[in-house]
Short mmCIF file of C-alpha atoms in Angstrom, two decimals:
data_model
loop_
_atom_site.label_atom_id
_atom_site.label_comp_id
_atom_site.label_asym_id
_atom_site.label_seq_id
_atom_site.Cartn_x
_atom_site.Cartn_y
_atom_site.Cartn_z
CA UNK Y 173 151.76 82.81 126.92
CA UNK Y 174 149.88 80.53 129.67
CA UNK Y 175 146.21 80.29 130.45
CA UNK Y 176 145.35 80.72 133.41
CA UNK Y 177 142.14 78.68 133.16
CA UNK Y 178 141.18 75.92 130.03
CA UNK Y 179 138.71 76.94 127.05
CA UNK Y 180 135.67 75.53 127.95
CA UNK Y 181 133.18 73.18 125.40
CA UNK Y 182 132.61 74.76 122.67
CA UNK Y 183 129.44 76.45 121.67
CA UNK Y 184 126.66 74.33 119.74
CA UNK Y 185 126.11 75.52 116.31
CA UNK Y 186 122.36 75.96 115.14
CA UNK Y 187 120.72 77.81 112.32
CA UNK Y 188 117.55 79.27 114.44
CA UNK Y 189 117.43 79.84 118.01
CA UNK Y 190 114.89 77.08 119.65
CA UNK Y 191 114.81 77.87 123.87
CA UNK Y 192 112.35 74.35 124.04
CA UNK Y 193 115.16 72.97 122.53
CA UNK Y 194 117.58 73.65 125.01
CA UNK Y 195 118.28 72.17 128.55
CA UNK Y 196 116.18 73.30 131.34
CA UNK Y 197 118.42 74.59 134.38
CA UNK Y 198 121.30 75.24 132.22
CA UNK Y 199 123.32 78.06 130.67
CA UNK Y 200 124.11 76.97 126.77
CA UNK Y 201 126.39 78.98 124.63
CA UNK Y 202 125.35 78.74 120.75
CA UNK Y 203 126.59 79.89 117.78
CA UNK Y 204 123.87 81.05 115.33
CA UNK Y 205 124.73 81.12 111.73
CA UNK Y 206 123.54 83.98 109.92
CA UNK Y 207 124.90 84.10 106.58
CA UNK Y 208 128.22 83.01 104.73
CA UNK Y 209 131.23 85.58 103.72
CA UNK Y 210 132.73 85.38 100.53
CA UNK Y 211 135.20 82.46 101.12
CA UNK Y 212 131.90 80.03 102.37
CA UNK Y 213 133.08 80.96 105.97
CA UNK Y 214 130.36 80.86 108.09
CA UNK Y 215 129.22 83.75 110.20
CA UNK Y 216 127.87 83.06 113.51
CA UNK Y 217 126.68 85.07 116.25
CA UNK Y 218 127.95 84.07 120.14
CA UNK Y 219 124.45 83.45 121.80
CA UNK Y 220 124.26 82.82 126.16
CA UNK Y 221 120.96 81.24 126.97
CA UNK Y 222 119.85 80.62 130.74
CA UNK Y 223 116.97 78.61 130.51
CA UNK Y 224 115.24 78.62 133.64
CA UNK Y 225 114.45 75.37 135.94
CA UNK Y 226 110.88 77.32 135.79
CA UNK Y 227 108.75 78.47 132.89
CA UNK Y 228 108.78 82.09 132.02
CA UNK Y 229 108.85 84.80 129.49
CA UNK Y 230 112.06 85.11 127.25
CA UNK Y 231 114.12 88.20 128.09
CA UNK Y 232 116.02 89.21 124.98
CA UNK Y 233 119.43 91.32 124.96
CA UNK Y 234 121.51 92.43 121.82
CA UNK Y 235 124.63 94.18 122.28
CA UNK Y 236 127.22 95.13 119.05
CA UNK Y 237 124.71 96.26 116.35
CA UNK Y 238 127.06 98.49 115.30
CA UNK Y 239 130.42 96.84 115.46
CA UNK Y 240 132.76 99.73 117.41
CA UNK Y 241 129.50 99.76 120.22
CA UNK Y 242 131.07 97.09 122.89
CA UNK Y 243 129.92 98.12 126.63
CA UNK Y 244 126.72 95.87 126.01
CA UNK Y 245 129.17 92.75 125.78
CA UNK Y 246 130.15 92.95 129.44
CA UNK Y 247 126.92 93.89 130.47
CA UNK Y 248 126.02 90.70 128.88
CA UNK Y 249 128.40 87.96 130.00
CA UNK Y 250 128.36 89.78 133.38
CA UNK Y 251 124.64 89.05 133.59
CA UNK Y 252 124.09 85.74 132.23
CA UNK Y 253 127.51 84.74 134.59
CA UNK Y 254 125.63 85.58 137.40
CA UNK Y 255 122.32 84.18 136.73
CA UNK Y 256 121.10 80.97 138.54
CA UNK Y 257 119.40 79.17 135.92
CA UNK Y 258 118.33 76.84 138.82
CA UNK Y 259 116.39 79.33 140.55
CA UNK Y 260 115.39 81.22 136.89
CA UNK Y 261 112.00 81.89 135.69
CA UNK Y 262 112.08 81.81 132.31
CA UNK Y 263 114.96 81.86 129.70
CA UNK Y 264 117.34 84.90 129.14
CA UNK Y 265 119.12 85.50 125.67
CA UNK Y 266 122.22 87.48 125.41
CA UNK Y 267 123.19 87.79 121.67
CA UNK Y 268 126.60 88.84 122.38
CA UNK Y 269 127.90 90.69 118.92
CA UNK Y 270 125.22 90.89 116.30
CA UNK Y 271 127.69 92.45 113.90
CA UNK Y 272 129.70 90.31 113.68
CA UNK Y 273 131.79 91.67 110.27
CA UNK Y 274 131.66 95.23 111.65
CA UNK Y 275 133.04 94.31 115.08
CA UNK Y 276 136.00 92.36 113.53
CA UNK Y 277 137.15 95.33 111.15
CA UNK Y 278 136.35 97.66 114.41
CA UNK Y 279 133.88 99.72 112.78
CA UNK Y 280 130.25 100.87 113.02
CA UNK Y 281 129.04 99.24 109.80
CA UNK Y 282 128.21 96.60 108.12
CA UNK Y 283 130.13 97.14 104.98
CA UNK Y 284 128.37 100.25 103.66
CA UNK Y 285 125.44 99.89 105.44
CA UNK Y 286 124.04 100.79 109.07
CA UNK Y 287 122.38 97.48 110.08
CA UNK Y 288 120.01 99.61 112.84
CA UNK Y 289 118.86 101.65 109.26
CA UNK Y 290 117.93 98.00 107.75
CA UNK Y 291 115.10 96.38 109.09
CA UNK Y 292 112.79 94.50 109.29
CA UNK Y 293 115.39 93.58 105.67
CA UNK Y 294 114.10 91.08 103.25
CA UNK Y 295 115.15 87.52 102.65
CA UNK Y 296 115.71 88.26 99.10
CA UNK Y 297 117.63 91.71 99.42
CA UNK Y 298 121.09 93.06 99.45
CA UNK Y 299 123.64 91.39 102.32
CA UNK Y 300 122.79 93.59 105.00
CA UNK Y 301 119.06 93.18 104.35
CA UNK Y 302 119.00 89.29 104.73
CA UNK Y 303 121.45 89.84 107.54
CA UNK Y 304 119.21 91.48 109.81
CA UNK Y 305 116.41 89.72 108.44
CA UNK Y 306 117.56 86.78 109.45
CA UNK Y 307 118.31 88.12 113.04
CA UNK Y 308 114.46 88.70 113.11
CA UNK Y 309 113.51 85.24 111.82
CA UNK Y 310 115.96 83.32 113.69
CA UNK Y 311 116.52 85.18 117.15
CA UNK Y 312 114.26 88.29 117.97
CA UNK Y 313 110.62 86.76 117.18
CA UNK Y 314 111.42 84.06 120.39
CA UNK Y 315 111.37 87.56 122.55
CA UNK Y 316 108.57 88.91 124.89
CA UNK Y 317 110.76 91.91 125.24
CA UNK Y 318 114.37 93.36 124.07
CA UNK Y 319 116.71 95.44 125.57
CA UNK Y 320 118.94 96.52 122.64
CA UNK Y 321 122.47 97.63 123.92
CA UNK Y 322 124.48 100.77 122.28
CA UNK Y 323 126.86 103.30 122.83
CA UNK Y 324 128.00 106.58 121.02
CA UNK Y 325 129.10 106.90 118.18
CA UNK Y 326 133.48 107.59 117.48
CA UNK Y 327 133.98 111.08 117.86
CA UNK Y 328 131.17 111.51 120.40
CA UNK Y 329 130.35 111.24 123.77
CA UNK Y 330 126.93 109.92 125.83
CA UNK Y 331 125.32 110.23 128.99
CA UNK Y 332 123.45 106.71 130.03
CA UNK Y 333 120.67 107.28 128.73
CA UNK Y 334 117.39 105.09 127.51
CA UNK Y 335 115.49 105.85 124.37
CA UNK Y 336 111.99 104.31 124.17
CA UNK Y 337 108.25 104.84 123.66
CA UNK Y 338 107.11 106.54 126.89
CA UNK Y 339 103.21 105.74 125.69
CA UNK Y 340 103.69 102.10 125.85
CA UNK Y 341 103.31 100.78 129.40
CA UNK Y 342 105.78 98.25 129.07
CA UNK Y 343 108.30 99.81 127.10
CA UNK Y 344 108.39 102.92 129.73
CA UNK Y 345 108.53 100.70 132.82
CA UNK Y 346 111.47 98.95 131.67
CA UNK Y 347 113.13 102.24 131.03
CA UNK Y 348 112.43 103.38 134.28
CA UNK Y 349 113.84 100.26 135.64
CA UNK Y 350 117.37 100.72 134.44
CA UNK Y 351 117.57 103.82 135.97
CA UNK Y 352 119.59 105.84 133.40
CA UNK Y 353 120.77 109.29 133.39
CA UNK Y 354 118.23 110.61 131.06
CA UNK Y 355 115.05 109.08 128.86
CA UNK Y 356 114.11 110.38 126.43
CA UNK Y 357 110.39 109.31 124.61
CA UNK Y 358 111.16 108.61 121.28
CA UNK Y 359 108.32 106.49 119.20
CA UNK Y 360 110.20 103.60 117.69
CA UNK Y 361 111.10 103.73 113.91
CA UNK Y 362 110.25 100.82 111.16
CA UNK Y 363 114.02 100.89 110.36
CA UNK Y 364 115.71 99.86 113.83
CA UNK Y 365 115.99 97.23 115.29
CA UNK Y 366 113.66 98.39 118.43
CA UNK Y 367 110.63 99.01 115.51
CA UNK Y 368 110.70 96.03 114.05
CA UNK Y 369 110.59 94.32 117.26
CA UNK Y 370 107.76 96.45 118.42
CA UNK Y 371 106.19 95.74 114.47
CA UNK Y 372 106.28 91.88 116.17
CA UNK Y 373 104.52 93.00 119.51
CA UNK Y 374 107.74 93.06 121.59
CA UNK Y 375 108.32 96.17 123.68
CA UNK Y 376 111.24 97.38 123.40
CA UNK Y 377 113.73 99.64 124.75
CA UNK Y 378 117.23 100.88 123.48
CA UNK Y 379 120.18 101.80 125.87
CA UNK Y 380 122.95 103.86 125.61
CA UNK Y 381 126.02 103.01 127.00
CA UNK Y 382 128.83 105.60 127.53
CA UNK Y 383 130.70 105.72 124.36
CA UNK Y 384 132.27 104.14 121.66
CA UNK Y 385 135.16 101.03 121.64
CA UNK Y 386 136.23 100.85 125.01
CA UNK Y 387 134.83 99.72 128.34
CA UNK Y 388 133.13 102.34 130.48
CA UNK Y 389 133.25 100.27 133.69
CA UNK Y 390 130.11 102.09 136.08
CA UNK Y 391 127.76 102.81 132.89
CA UNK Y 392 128.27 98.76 132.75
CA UNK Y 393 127.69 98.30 136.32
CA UNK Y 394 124.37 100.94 136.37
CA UNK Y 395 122.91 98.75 132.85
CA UNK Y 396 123.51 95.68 134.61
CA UNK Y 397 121.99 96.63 137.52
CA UNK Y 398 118.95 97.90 135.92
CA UNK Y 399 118.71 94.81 133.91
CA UNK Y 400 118.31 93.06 136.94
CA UNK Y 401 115.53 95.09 138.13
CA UNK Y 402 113.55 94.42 134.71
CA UNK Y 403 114.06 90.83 135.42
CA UNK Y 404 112.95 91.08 138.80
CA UNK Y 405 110.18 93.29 138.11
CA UNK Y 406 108.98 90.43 135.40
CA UNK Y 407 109.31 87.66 138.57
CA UNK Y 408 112.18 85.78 136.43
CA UNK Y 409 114.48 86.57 139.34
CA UNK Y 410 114.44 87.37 143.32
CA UNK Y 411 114.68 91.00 144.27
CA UNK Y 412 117.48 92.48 146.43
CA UNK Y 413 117.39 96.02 148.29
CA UNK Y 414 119.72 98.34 145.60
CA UNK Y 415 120.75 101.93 146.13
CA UNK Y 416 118.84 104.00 144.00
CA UNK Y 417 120.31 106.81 142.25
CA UNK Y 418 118.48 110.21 141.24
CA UNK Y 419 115.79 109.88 139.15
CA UNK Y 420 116.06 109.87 135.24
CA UNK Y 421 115.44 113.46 133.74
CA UNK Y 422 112.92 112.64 131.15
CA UNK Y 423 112.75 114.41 127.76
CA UNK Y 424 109.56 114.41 125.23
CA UNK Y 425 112.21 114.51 122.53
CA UNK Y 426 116.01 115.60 121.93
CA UNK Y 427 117.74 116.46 118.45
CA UNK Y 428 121.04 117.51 117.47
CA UNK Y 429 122.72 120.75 116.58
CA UNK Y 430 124.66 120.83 113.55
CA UNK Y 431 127.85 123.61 112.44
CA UNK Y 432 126.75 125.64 109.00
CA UNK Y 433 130.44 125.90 108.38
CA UNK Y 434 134.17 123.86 108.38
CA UNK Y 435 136.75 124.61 111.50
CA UNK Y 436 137.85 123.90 114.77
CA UNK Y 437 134.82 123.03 117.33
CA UNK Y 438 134.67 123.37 120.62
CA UNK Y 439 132.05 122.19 122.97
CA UNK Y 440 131.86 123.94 126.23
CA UNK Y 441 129.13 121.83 128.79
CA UNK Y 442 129.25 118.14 129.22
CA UNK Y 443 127.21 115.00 129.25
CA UNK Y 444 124.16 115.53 131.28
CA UNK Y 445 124.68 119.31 131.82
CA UNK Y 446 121.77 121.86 132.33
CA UNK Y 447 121.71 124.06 129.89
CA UNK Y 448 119.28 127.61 129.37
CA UNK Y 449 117.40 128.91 126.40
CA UNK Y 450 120.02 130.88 124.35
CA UNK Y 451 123.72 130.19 126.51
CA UNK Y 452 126.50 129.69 124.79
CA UNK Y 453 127.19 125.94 124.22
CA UNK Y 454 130.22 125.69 121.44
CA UNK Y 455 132.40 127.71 119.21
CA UNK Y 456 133.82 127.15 116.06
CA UNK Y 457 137.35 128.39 114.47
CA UNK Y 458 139.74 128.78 111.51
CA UNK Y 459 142.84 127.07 111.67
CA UNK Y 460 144.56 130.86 112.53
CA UNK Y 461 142.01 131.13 115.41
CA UNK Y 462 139.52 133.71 114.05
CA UNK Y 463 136.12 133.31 114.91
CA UNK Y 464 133.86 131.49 112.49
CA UNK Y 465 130.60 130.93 115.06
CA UNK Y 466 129.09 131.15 118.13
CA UNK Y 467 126.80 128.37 119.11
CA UNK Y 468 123.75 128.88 121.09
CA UNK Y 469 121.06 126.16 123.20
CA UNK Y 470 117.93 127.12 121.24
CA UNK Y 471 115.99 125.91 124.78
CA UNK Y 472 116.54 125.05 127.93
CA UNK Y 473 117.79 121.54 127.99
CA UNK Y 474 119.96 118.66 129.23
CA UNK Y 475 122.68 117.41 127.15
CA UNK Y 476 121.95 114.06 126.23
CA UNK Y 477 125.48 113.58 124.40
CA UNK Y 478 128.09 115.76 122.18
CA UNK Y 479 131.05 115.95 119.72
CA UNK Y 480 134.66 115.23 121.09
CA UNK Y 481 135.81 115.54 117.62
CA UNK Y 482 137.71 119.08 117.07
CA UNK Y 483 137.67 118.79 113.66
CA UNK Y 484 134.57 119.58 112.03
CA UNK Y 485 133.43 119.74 108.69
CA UNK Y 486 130.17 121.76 107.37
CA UNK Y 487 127.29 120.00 109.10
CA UNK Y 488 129.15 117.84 111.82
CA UNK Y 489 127.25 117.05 114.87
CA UNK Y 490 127.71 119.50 117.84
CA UNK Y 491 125.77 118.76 120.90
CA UNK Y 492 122.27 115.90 121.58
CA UNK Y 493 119.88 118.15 123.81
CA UNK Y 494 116.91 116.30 125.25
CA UNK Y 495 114.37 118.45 126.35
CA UNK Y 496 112.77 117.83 129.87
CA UNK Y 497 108.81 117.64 130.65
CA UNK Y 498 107.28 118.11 134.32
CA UNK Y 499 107.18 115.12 136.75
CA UNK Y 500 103.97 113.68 135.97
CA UNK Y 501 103.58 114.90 132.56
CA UNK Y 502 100.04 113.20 131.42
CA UNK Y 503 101.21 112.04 128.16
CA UNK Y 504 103.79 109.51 129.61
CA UNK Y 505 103.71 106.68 132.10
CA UNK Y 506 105.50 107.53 135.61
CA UNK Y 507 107.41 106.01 137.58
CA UNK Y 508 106.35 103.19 139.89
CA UNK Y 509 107.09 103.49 143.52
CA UNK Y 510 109.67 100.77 143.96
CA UNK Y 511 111.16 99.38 147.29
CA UNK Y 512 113.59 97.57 146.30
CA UNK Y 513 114.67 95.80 143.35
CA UNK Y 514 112.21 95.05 140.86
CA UNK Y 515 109.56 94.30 143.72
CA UNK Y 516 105.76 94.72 143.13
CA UNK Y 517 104.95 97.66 143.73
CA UNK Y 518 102.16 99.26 145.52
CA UNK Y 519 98.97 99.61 143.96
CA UNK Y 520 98.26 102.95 142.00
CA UNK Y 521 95.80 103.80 139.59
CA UNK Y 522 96.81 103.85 135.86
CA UNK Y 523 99.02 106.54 134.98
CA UNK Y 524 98.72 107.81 131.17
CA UNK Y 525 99.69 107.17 128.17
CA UNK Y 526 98.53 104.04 125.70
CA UNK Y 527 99.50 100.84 127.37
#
């Protein structure tokens, strides 16, 4: 088999991500070493780094968390490939695949373990502890703010859709920004990745990218577009006029349904579907075809994501409803009235929420 075009240098190895260390103007691709499998092998995560001609905040992106999650890597080299570090303000990190063992045995996990259940970890604990504390120590503290990329899970399906703390003025503007699907406000947890960067003072959001071990080609194009429009809304990059879609429905919080018995499952609305207080949203069967149970929406709602998985065992997920607040709902920030790309926008008073 030919190539059509020659490997290029290959990446520098280092233990703990420096950006003053690297050259200014430049993209650098490094490999950060993590931890050691059991045959001494090292394990090292593919870092891009534009460091800006100009100084700037550091814009921080992790895509692979979960191993079989892969649209963020695309979104990823796609960004940092188009970036003019030249004309940059500021450094951007792409941390390609942060699972590294989970995405080369194509799975969620990290052994047993869910890495985004794990942090902030402990550099004395069990592997998957010092694993992601490590990632903390070594990568995320550098951040002034984190996009974390994800998709579904196997066996389910997601709209694009943005989970972060609507209350934090930061946090919700940079949701707004990507202009996903759906938002839903959901207070970060100690345990993910997303809390322990906001434990460190980083706002944070987390996006949701289609589903699970494949390529979902315009949920990649919409993410990287929106991740353009955080960096040009942070002055680390020109604006340029975009097409903006509808506005994100957003949701004060969203939980799944679960079946109460084995069977068959169907699911009868799709991603992003309206959906009213008590309509009938799945069914479940024997293997004959006799009716087992009807499914209801317990309020009106907007399906966030859902089960593509027929086969479903006694509490297997169904259907993710988000549940969607008034436009200008005091507790959360608003949307800014944008122009075009990431400009400034014009001035408003303060909307709501804790900033």
């Amino acid at each position: 088999m030919s190539m059509s075009t020659p490997m290029s240098a290959p990446a520098k190895v280092v233990e703990y991500f420096e950006p003053e260390d690297l050259p200014v103007g430049r993209i650098t691709r490094l490999l950060v070493e993590i931890a050691h499998d059991g045959l001494s092998r090292p394990i090292q995560l593919p870092v891009l780094v534009a460091r800006g001609a100009k100084p700037g905040p550091v814009f921080g992106l992790t895509a692979a968390l979960h191993g079989n999650e892969l649209n963020g890597i695309p979104v990823i080299r796609r960004l940092l490939g188009r970036l003019d570090p030249k004309a940059l303000r500021g450094t951007v990190v792409g941390v390609i695949v942060v699972n590294v063992p989970g995405y080369l045995n194509h799975t969620r996990y990290f052994g047993p373990w869910d890495l985004n259940h794990m942090f902030p970890g402990h550099a004395e604990g069990n592997a998957a502890s010092v694993y992601v504390n490590r990632l903390l120590e070594r990568l995320v503290c550098k951040f002034d703010f984190l996009v974390d990329l994800h998709t579904a899970s196997f066996g389910r399906v997601n709209s694009l859709y943005v989970r972060a703390d609507m209350t934090n003025e930061r946090a919700a503007r940079m949701a707004y920004l990507q202009r996903p699907q759906i938002i839903v406000h959901n207070p970060p947890s100690d345990r993910t990745l997303r809390g322990a960067a906001a434990e460190l003072g980083i706002p944070a959001v987390t996006v949701e990218i289609g589903n699970p071990h494949r390529f979902h080609r315009d949920y990649i194009k919409r993410t990287l577009t929106g991740l353009r429009s955080v960096l040009a809304r942070e002055k680390m990059i020109r604006p340029r006029a975009v097409k903006l879609g509808p506005p994100p429905v957003l949701c004060d919080r969203s939980h799944w349904i679960y079946t109460d018995h084995g069977g068959l499952l169907e699911v009868f609305p799709g991603v992003t579907d309206r959906v009213e207080s008590g309509e009938a949203v799945a069914r479940l069967t024997t293997p004959f075809g006799d009716l087992i149970a009807d499914y209801e929406a317990p309020d009106t709602g907007v399906i966030v994501g859902h089960s593509v998985n027929p086969v479903a065992e006694t509490g297997a997920r169904i259907l993710h409803i988000g549940f969607p607040v008034e436009d200008g709902d005091p507790r959360f920030h608003q949307r800014e009235p944008v122009a075009q790309d990431g400009a400034d926008p014009p001035p408003t008073a303060r909307d709501s929420g804790e900033g």
